[in-house]
Amino acid sequence: EKGDDAGAVAAFEAAAATVTGAGNPEIAKKLRALKKKSKPVPFHFPKAKPPPPAKAGTAGATGAERGPKGDKAWLDAIRAPSLPIAKRVAAANAVGGWLAAHLERALKRTPGDSEWFFEDPEVRAFLDQGVFEALLDSVTHTVATIVTAEANAKSGADPNATDFARAGADLAGALAGVLHNLLHPSLRAWGTRKQHQALLGAFQQVLRMRGSPLNDAKGTAVRVDDETKQFTALCAKMLNNQGALSVLTGHDCLARARLQLLRALTQRERASTTKKNKEGEKEDIANRVEESARALVMLRRCRFATRVGTDVSTDDDDAPPKPAWEPILDALLTDAGADEVRDEVRVTIEQHALLAGAFPKFGFEGSVGI
């Protein structure tokens, strides 16, 4: 039994045997790393230590040990610009209370050794309903309106602009605080689930291969050549492995990709204000920004492939998603589909750059661990 991760090794060996892959040092590097870490066991989440059995008649016996359930009404309120700021802040605080209850339970466990934050069924369910996206959309929109309000206050164009900016700052601060806490489980377990991190890194490199439509600018027609065929074959070989697909589309890897993106964006901002930069440092950071954003977009699309479109709020929110890669890869290989993904990658980078910049402004230094 070679284990499910043998599929990734075989895929990289196939890529290295091609004319394009033979000259790609990243493929050789990832292949060596995968072979080194490959173990003769199936690729899966580490077995969690089961919680102690609940006694009959106790809260645990009724399922209360799962923690509180998230309310989609909070997300609707957070996203509603027509609601008074106070009500939106209250909704953000409600999400913060839900999160605090789950974090309190998760922090008592050892990362990587026991059931992890993202394996909690209520956490998974609320993430599938779009809690992170609702918070992110709202905080970035609010930050943009604050900038406009401050400009209007400075020019005297709106006499109420200062009050509006102050109220907006209250909302943005509350949202940033919840997002800061929501990133904490990934930071805490940064050094665990190393096989998962290696698989995510391998997928990021595949998306950078020559032949990937994401390497080209919007409006570029998808080529039908050997390089594109090699890219397609390698993507299919990785994602057709059910163990790898399950891991890559799990909230564990999605959160890692998002955190990697925020870390790279934070480093990009710091590098832009530093005169002394090592040769190639800015290029390396730019590559990591692009890699993380591409992986986040593609894997989210795969996770929610069976729902209407890719909006996590457009279908039955109580039904768990059924990840699929075929429709996502098929769409990427069309001109319109490639442009749609390119646009989403660009927007994802812009949104997360605003969030990375907002954290220190609202007193959350070190939210991404650097």
CSV table of C-alpha atoms in Angstrom, one decimal:
chain,number,residue,atom,x,y,z
A,1,GLU,CA,0.0,0.0,0.0
A,2,LYS,CA,1.7,3.1,-1.2
A,3,GLY,CA,-0.9,5.5,0.2
A,4,ASP,CA,-3.0,8.1,-1.5
A,5,ASP,CA,-0.1,10.6,-1.6
A,6,ALA,CA,1.7,8.3,-4.0
A,7,GLY,CA,-0.7,9.8,-6.6
A,8,ALA,CA,1.0,13.2,-6.2
A,9,VAL,CA,4.4,11.6,-6.5
A,10,ALA,CA,3.4,9.8,-9.7
A,11,ALA,CA,2.0,13.0,-11.1
A,12,PHE,CA,5.2,14.9,-10.5
A,13,GLU,CA,7.3,12.1,-11.9
A,14,ALA,CA,5.1,12.3,-15.0
A,15,ALA,CA,5.6,16.0,-15.2
A,16,ALA,CA,9.4,15.8,-14.7
A,17,ALA,CA,9.5,13.3,-17.6
A,18,THR,CA,8.1,15.9,-20.1
A,19,VAL,CA,10.3,18.4,-22.0
A,20,THR,CA,8.8,21.3,-20.1
A,21,GLY,CA,8.9,19.6,-16.7
A,22,ALA,CA,12.5,18.4,-17.1
A,23,GLY,CA,13.7,22.0,-17.1
A,24,ASN,CA,11.5,23.1,-14.2
A,25,PRO,CA,13.5,23.1,-10.9
A,26,GLU,CA,10.4,23.6,-8.9
A,27,ILE,CA,8.9,20.3,-10.0
A,28,ALA,CA,12.2,18.5,-9.2
A,29,LYS,CA,12.2,20.2,-5.8
A,30,LYS,CA,8.6,19.2,-4.9
A,31,LEU,CA,9.2,15.7,-6.2
A,32,ARG,CA,12.2,15.3,-3.8
A,33,ALA,CA,10.1,16.7,-0.9
A,34,LEU,CA,7.1,14.4,-1.6
A,35,LYS,CA,9.3,11.3,-1.8
A,36,LYS,CA,11.1,12.3,1.4
A,37,LYS,CA,7.9,12.7,3.3
A,38,SER,CA,5.9,10.0,1.7
A,39,LYS,CA,4.9,7.2,4.2
A,40,PRO,CA,3.3,3.8,3.5
A,41,VAL,CA,-0.1,4.9,4.8
A,42,PRO,CA,-3.1,6.5,3.1
A,43,PHE,CA,-3.2,10.3,3.0
A,44,HIS,CA,-5.8,11.5,5.5
A,45,PHE,CA,-6.4,13.7,8.4
A,46,PRO,CA,-4.6,12.4,11.5
A,47,LYS,CA,-6.9,10.4,13.8
A,48,ALA,CA,-8.3,12.7,16.4
A,49,LYS,CA,-8.5,11.7,20.0
A,50,PRO,CA,-12.2,11.1,20.6
A,51,PRO,CA,-13.8,13.2,23.3
A,52,PRO,CA,-14.7,11.3,26.5
A,53,PRO,CA,-18.2,9.6,26.2
A,54,ALA,CA,-20.9,11.8,27.6
A,55,LYS,CA,-23.0,10.4,30.4
A,56,ALA,CA,-26.7,9.8,29.8
A,57,GLY,CA,-28.8,12.9,30.6
A,58,THR,CA,-25.9,15.3,30.4
A,59,ALA,CA,-25.5,18.2,27.9
A,60,GLY,CA,-22.9,16.2,26.1
A,61,ALA,CA,-25.3,13.4,25.5
A,62,THR,CA,-27.6,15.8,23.6
A,63,GLY,CA,-24.9,17.1,21.3
A,64,ALA,CA,-24.2,20.3,23.1
A,65,GLU,CA,-20.5,19.4,23.2
A,66,ARG,CA,-20.4,20.4,19.5
A,67,GLY,CA,-20.5,24.1,20.5
A,68,PRO,CA,-23.0,26.7,19.3
A,69,LYS,CA,-24.4,26.9,15.8
A,70,GLY,CA,-23.8,29.9,13.6
A,71,ASP,CA,-26.8,32.0,12.5
A,72,LYS,CA,-26.9,33.1,8.9
A,73,ALA,CA,-29.0,36.1,9.9
A,74,TRP,CA,-25.8,37.5,11.5
A,75,LEU,CA,-24.1,37.3,8.1
A,76,ASP,CA,-27.0,39.0,6.3
A,77,ALA,CA,-27.0,41.8,8.9
A,78,ILE,CA,-23.2,42.3,8.6
A,79,ARG,CA,-23.5,42.6,4.8
A,80,ALA,CA,-26.6,44.9,4.8
A,81,PRO,CA,-25.4,48.5,4.1
A,82,SER,CA,-28.9,49.8,4.7
A,83,LEU,CA,-28.9,48.7,8.4
A,84,PRO,CA,-27.8,51.1,11.1
A,85,ILE,CA,-24.1,50.7,11.9
A,86,ALA,CA,-25.0,49.7,15.5
A,87,LYS,CA,-27.0,46.7,14.3
A,88,ARG,CA,-24.2,45.6,12.0
A,89,VAL,CA,-21.7,45.9,14.9
A,90,ALA,CA,-24.0,43.9,17.1
A,91,ALA,CA,-24.1,41.2,14.4
A,92,ALA,CA,-20.3,41.2,14.2
A,93,ASN,CA,-20.1,40.8,17.9
A,94,ALA,CA,-22.6,37.9,17.8
A,95,VAL,CA,-20.3,36.1,15.3
A,96,GLY,CA,-17.4,37.0,17.7
A,97,GLY,CA,-19.2,35.3,20.5
A,98,TRP,CA,-19.9,32.2,18.5
A,99,LEU,CA,-16.2,32.1,17.5
A,100,ALA,CA,-15.1,32.6,21.1
A,101,ALA,CA,-17.1,29.6,22.3
A,102,HIS,CA,-15.4,27.4,19.7
A,103,LEU,CA,-12.0,28.8,20.2
A,104,GLU,CA,-12.3,28.2,23.9
A,105,ARG,CA,-12.9,24.5,23.2
A,106,ALA,CA,-10.2,24.3,20.5
A,107,LEU,CA,-7.5,25.9,22.6
A,108,LYS,CA,-7.7,23.2,25.2
A,109,ARG,CA,-6.6,20.7,22.6
A,110,THR,CA,-3.2,19.9,21.2
A,111,PRO,CA,-2.9,21.0,17.5
A,112,GLY,CA,-2.4,18.1,15.2
A,113,ASP,CA,-2.9,15.5,18.0
A,114,SER,CA,-6.6,16.0,18.8
A,115,GLU,CA,-9.7,17.1,16.9
A,116,TRP,CA,-8.9,20.4,15.3
A,117,PHE,CA,-10.8,23.6,15.0
A,118,PHE,CA,-11.7,23.0,11.3
A,119,GLU,CA,-13.0,19.5,12.1
A,120,ASP,CA,-15.7,20.8,14.4
A,121,PRO,CA,-19.0,20.2,12.5
A,122,GLU,CA,-20.5,23.5,13.5
A,123,VAL,CA,-17.4,25.4,12.5
A,124,ARG,CA,-17.4,23.7,9.1
A,125,ALA,CA,-21.1,24.4,8.6
A,126,PHE,CA,-20.7,28.1,9.4
A,127,LEU,CA,-17.6,28.4,7.2
A,128,ASP,CA,-19.6,26.8,4.4
A,129,GLN,CA,-22.3,29.4,4.8
A,130,GLY,CA,-19.7,32.0,4.1
A,131,VAL,CA,-18.8,33.5,7.5
A,132,PHE,CA,-15.3,34.5,6.4
A,133,GLU,CA,-16.5,35.9,3.1
A,134,ALA,CA,-19.2,38.0,4.8
A,135,LEU,CA,-16.7,39.5,7.2
A,136,LEU,CA,-14.1,40.1,4.5
A,137,ASP,CA,-16.6,41.7,2.1
A,138,SER,CA,-17.9,44.0,4.8
A,139,VAL,CA,-14.6,45.0,6.3
A,140,THR,CA,-13.1,45.9,2.9
A,141,HIS,CA,-16.2,47.8,1.8
A,142,THR,CA,-16.3,49.6,5.1
A,143,VAL,CA,-12.6,50.6,4.9
A,144,ALA,CA,-13.2,52.0,1.4
A,145,THR,CA,-16.2,54.1,2.6
A,146,ILE,CA,-14.1,55.4,5.5
A,147,VAL,CA,-11.4,56.6,3.1
A,148,THR,CA,-14.1,58.4,1.0
A,149,ALA,CA,-15.7,59.9,4.1
A,150,GLU,CA,-12.4,61.1,5.4
A,151,ALA,CA,-11.7,62.8,2.0
A,152,ASN,CA,-15.2,64.4,2.1
A,153,ALA,CA,-14.6,65.6,5.6
A,154,LYS,CA,-11.3,67.1,4.6
A,155,SER,CA,-12.7,68.9,1.6
A,156,GLY,CA,-15.9,70.0,3.5
A,157,ALA,CA,-18.1,68.3,0.9
A,158,ASP,CA,-20.1,66.5,3.5
A,159,PRO,CA,-20.7,68.1,7.0
A,160,ASN,CA,-21.6,64.6,8.4
A,161,ALA,CA,-18.6,62.9,6.9
A,162,THR,CA,-16.5,62.9,10.2
A,163,ASP,CA,-19.3,61.2,12.2
A,164,PHE,CA,-19.8,58.7,9.4
A,165,ALA,CA,-16.1,57.9,9.2
A,166,ARG,CA,-16.0,57.4,13.0
A,167,ALA,CA,-19.0,55.0,13.0
A,168,GLY,CA,-17.5,53.1,10.0
A,169,ALA,CA,-14.3,52.7,12.0
A,170,ASP,CA,-16.3,51.1,14.9
A,171,LEU,CA,-17.7,48.6,12.4
A,172,ALA,CA,-14.4,47.9,10.6
A,173,GLY,CA,-12.7,47.5,14.0
A,174,ALA,CA,-15.3,44.9,15.1
A,175,LEU,CA,-15.0,43.0,11.9
A,176,ALA,CA,-11.2,43.1,11.8
A,177,GLY,CA,-11.2,41.7,15.4
A,178,VAL,CA,-13.4,38.7,14.5
A,179,LEU,CA,-11.2,38.0,11.4
A,180,HIS,CA,-8.1,38.3,13.6
A,181,ASN,CA,-9.5,35.6,15.9
A,182,LEU,CA,-10.7,33.5,13.0
A,183,LEU,CA,-7.2,33.3,11.6
A,184,HIS,CA,-5.8,32.2,15.0
A,185,PRO,CA,-6.4,28.4,14.6
A,186,SER,CA,-4.3,28.4,11.4
A,187,LEU,CA,-1.5,30.3,13.1
A,188,ARG,CA,-1.6,28.1,16.1
A,189,ALA,CA,-1.4,24.9,14.0
A,190,TRP,CA,1.1,26.3,11.5
A,191,GLY,CA,3.6,23.6,12.1
A,192,THR,CA,1.2,20.7,12.2
A,193,ARG,CA,-0.4,18.8,9.3
A,194,LYS,CA,2.8,19.0,7.4
A,195,GLN,CA,1.7,16.5,4.8
A,196,HIS,CA,-1.3,18.8,4.0
A,197,GLN,CA,1.0,21.8,3.7
A,198,ALA,CA,3.2,19.8,1.3
A,199,LEU,CA,0.3,18.8,-0.8
A,200,LEU,CA,-1.0,22.4,-0.9
A,201,GLY,CA,2.5,23.6,-2.0
A,202,ALA,CA,2.6,21.0,-4.7
A,203,PHE,CA,-0.8,22.2,-6.1
A,204,GLN,CA,0.3,25.8,-6.0
A,205,GLN,CA,3.3,24.8,-8.2
A,206,VAL,CA,1.1,23.0,-10.6
A,207,LEU,CA,-1.0,26.1,-11.1
A,208,ARG,CA,2.2,27.9,-12.0
A,209,MET,CA,3.2,25.4,-14.7
A,210,ARG,CA,3.7,26.5,-18.3
A,211,GLY,CA,0.4,25.8,-19.9
A,212,SER,CA,-1.7,27.1,-17.0
A,213,PRO,CA,-4.2,29.6,-18.3
A,214,LEU,CA,-3.7,31.6,-15.0
A,215,ASN,CA,-0.2,32.6,-16.2
A,216,ASP,CA,-1.7,34.7,-18.9
A,217,ALA,CA,-3.4,38.1,-18.7
A,218,LYS,CA,-7.2,38.5,-18.9
A,219,GLY,CA,-8.4,38.4,-22.5
A,220,THR,CA,-5.7,35.9,-23.6
A,221,ALA,CA,-7.2,32.9,-25.4
A,222,VAL,CA,-6.6,29.5,-23.8
A,223,ARG,CA,-4.0,27.7,-25.9
A,224,VAL,CA,-4.5,24.1,-27.1
A,225,ASP,CA,-0.9,22.8,-27.1
A,226,ASP,CA,1.3,20.3,-25.4
A,227,GLU,CA,2.0,22.5,-22.5
A,228,THR,CA,-1.7,23.1,-21.7
A,229,LYS,CA,-2.3,19.3,-22.1
A,230,GLN,CA,0.5,18.6,-19.6
A,231,PHE,CA,-0.9,21.1,-17.1
A,232,THR,CA,-4.4,19.6,-17.5
A,233,ALA,CA,-3.1,16.1,-17.1
A,234,LEU,CA,-1.2,16.9,-13.9
A,235,CYS,CA,-4.1,18.8,-12.4
A,236,ALA,CA,-6.4,15.9,-13.1
A,237,LYS,CA,-4.0,13.4,-11.7
A,238,MET,CA,-3.7,15.3,-8.4
A,239,LEU,CA,-7.4,16.1,-8.0
A,240,ASN,CA,-8.7,12.8,-9.2
A,241,ASN,CA,-7.2,11.3,-6.0
A,242,GLN,CA,-10.1,11.4,-3.6
A,243,GLY,CA,-7.8,11.6,-0.6
A,244,ALA,CA,-5.9,14.6,-2.0
A,245,LEU,CA,-9.1,16.3,-3.2
A,246,SER,CA,-10.7,15.9,0.3
A,247,VAL,CA,-7.6,17.4,2.0
A,248,LEU,CA,-7.1,20.3,-0.5
A,249,THR,CA,-10.7,21.4,-0.5
A,250,GLY,CA,-11.0,21.1,3.3
A,251,HIS,CA,-11.2,24.2,5.4
A,252,ASP,CA,-7.8,23.3,6.8
A,253,CYS,CA,-6.1,23.9,3.5
A,254,LEU,CA,-8.4,26.8,2.5
A,255,ALA,CA,-7.4,28.6,5.7
A,256,ARG,CA,-3.7,27.8,5.1
A,257,ALA,CA,-3.9,29.3,1.6
A,258,ARG,CA,-5.7,32.4,2.9
A,259,LEU,CA,-3.2,32.8,5.7
A,260,GLN,CA,-0.2,32.4,3.3
A,261,LEU,CA,-1.8,35.0,1.0
A,262,LEU,CA,-2.1,37.5,3.9
A,263,ARG,CA,1.4,36.8,5.1
A,264,ALA,CA,2.8,37.4,1.6
A,265,LEU,CA,0.8,40.6,1.2
A,266,THR,CA,2.1,41.8,4.6
A,267,GLN,CA,5.6,41.1,3.5
A,268,ARG,CA,5.0,42.8,0.2
A,269,GLU,CA,3.9,46.0,2.0
A,270,ARG,CA,6.9,46.0,4.2
A,271,ALA,CA,9.3,45.4,1.3
A,272,SER,CA,7.8,48.3,-0.6
A,273,THR,CA,8.8,50.7,2.3
A,274,THR,CA,12.3,49.2,2.7
A,275,LYS,CA,15.1,50.6,0.7
A,276,LYS,CA,17.4,47.6,1.2
A,277,ASN,CA,15.9,44.4,-0.4
A,278,LYS,CA,17.8,41.3,-1.2
A,279,GLU,CA,18.0,40.5,-4.9
A,280,GLY,CA,14.9,38.6,-6.0
A,281,GLU,CA,13.1,39.2,-2.7
A,282,LYS,CA,10.3,41.3,-4.2
A,283,GLU,CA,9.8,38.8,-7.0
A,284,ASP,CA,9.7,35.9,-4.6
A,285,ILE,CA,7.0,37.7,-2.5
A,286,ALA,CA,5.0,38.5,-5.6
A,287,ASN,CA,5.1,34.9,-6.7
A,288,ARG,CA,3.9,33.7,-3.3
A,289,VAL,CA,1.0,36.3,-3.4
A,290,GLU,CA,-0.1,34.9,-6.8
A,291,GLU,CA,0.4,31.3,-5.9
A,292,SER,CA,-1.7,31.5,-2.7
A,293,ALA,CA,-4.5,33.5,-4.4
A,294,ARG,CA,-4.7,31.1,-7.3
A,295,ALA,CA,-4.9,28.1,-4.9
A,296,LEU,CA,-7.5,29.7,-2.7
A,297,VAL,CA,-9.7,30.6,-5.7
A,298,MET,CA,-9.4,27.2,-7.4
A,299,LEU,CA,-9.9,25.1,-4.3
A,300,ARG,CA,-12.9,27.1,-3.1
A,301,ARG,CA,-14.4,26.6,-6.5
A,302,CYS,CA,-13.8,22.9,-6.3
A,303,ARG,CA,-15.3,22.7,-2.8
A,304,PHE,CA,-18.5,24.4,-3.8
A,305,ALA,CA,-18.6,23.1,-7.4
A,306,THR,CA,-22.0,21.3,-6.9
A,307,ARG,CA,-23.7,24.4,-5.6
A,308,VAL,CA,-25.2,27.1,-7.9
A,309,GLY,CA,-22.3,29.1,-9.3
A,310,THR,CA,-19.5,29.6,-6.7
A,311,ASP,CA,-21.4,31.8,-4.2
A,312,VAL,CA,-21.6,29.8,-1.0
A,313,SER,CA,-24.8,31.5,-0.1
A,314,THR,CA,-26.9,30.6,-3.2
A,315,ASP,CA,-27.9,27.1,-2.3
A,316,ASP,CA,-29.1,25.1,0.6
A,317,ASP,CA,-26.8,26.3,3.4
A,318,ASP,CA,-27.5,23.2,5.6
A,319,ALA,CA,-26.4,20.8,2.9
A,320,PRO,CA,-22.7,20.0,3.1
A,321,PRO,CA,-20.8,20.7,-0.2
A,322,LYS,CA,-19.6,17.9,-2.4
A,323,PRO,CA,-16.2,18.8,-3.8
A,324,ALA,CA,-15.7,18.2,-7.5
A,325,TRP,CA,-12.8,19.2,-9.7
A,326,GLU,CA,-14.0,18.2,-13.3
A,327,PRO,CA,-16.4,21.2,-13.9
A,328,ILE,CA,-13.9,23.6,-12.4
A,329,LEU,CA,-11.0,22.5,-14.6
A,330,ASP,CA,-13.2,22.2,-17.7
A,331,ALA,CA,-14.4,25.8,-17.2
A,332,LEU,CA,-10.8,27.0,-16.7
A,333,LEU,CA,-9.9,25.7,-20.1
A,334,THR,CA,-12.4,27.9,-21.8
A,335,ASP,CA,-11.7,31.5,-22.7
A,336,ALA,CA,-14.6,32.9,-20.7
A,337,GLY,CA,-13.9,30.6,-17.8
A,338,ALA,CA,-10.3,31.4,-17.6
A,339,ASP,CA,-11.1,35.2,-17.6
A,340,GLU,CA,-13.6,34.6,-14.8
A,341,VAL,CA,-10.9,32.9,-12.6
A,342,ARG,CA,-8.3,35.5,-13.5
A,343,ASP,CA,-10.7,38.2,-12.4
A,344,GLU,CA,-11.5,36.4,-9.2
A,345,VAL,CA,-7.8,36.0,-8.4
A,346,ARG,CA,-7.2,39.7,-8.9
A,347,VAL,CA,-10.1,40.6,-6.7
A,348,THR,CA,-9.0,38.1,-4.0
A,349,ILE,CA,-5.6,39.7,-3.9
A,350,GLU,CA,-7.0,43.2,-3.7
A,351,GLN,CA,-9.5,42.3,-0.9
A,352,HIS,CA,-6.9,40.5,1.2
A,353,ALA,CA,-4.4,43.4,0.7
A,354,LEU,CA,-7.0,45.7,2.2
A,355,LEU,CA,-7.5,43.3,5.1
A,356,ALA,CA,-3.8,42.9,5.7
A,357,GLY,CA,-3.5,46.7,5.8
A,358,ALA,CA,-6.5,47.1,8.1
A,359,PHE,CA,-5.2,44.8,10.8
A,360,PRO,CA,-2.5,47.1,12.2
A,361,LYS,CA,-4.7,50.2,11.7
A,362,PHE,CA,-7.3,48.7,14.1
A,363,GLY,CA,-4.8,47.5,16.7
A,364,PHE,CA,-4.3,43.9,15.5
A,365,GLU,CA,-0.6,43.7,14.9
A,366,GLY,CA,0.7,40.2,14.2
A,367,SER,CA,-2.6,38.9,13.0
A,368,VAL,CA,-0.9,36.9,10.3
A,369,GLY,CA,2.0,35.8,12.5
A,370,ILE,CA,4.7,38.2,11.2
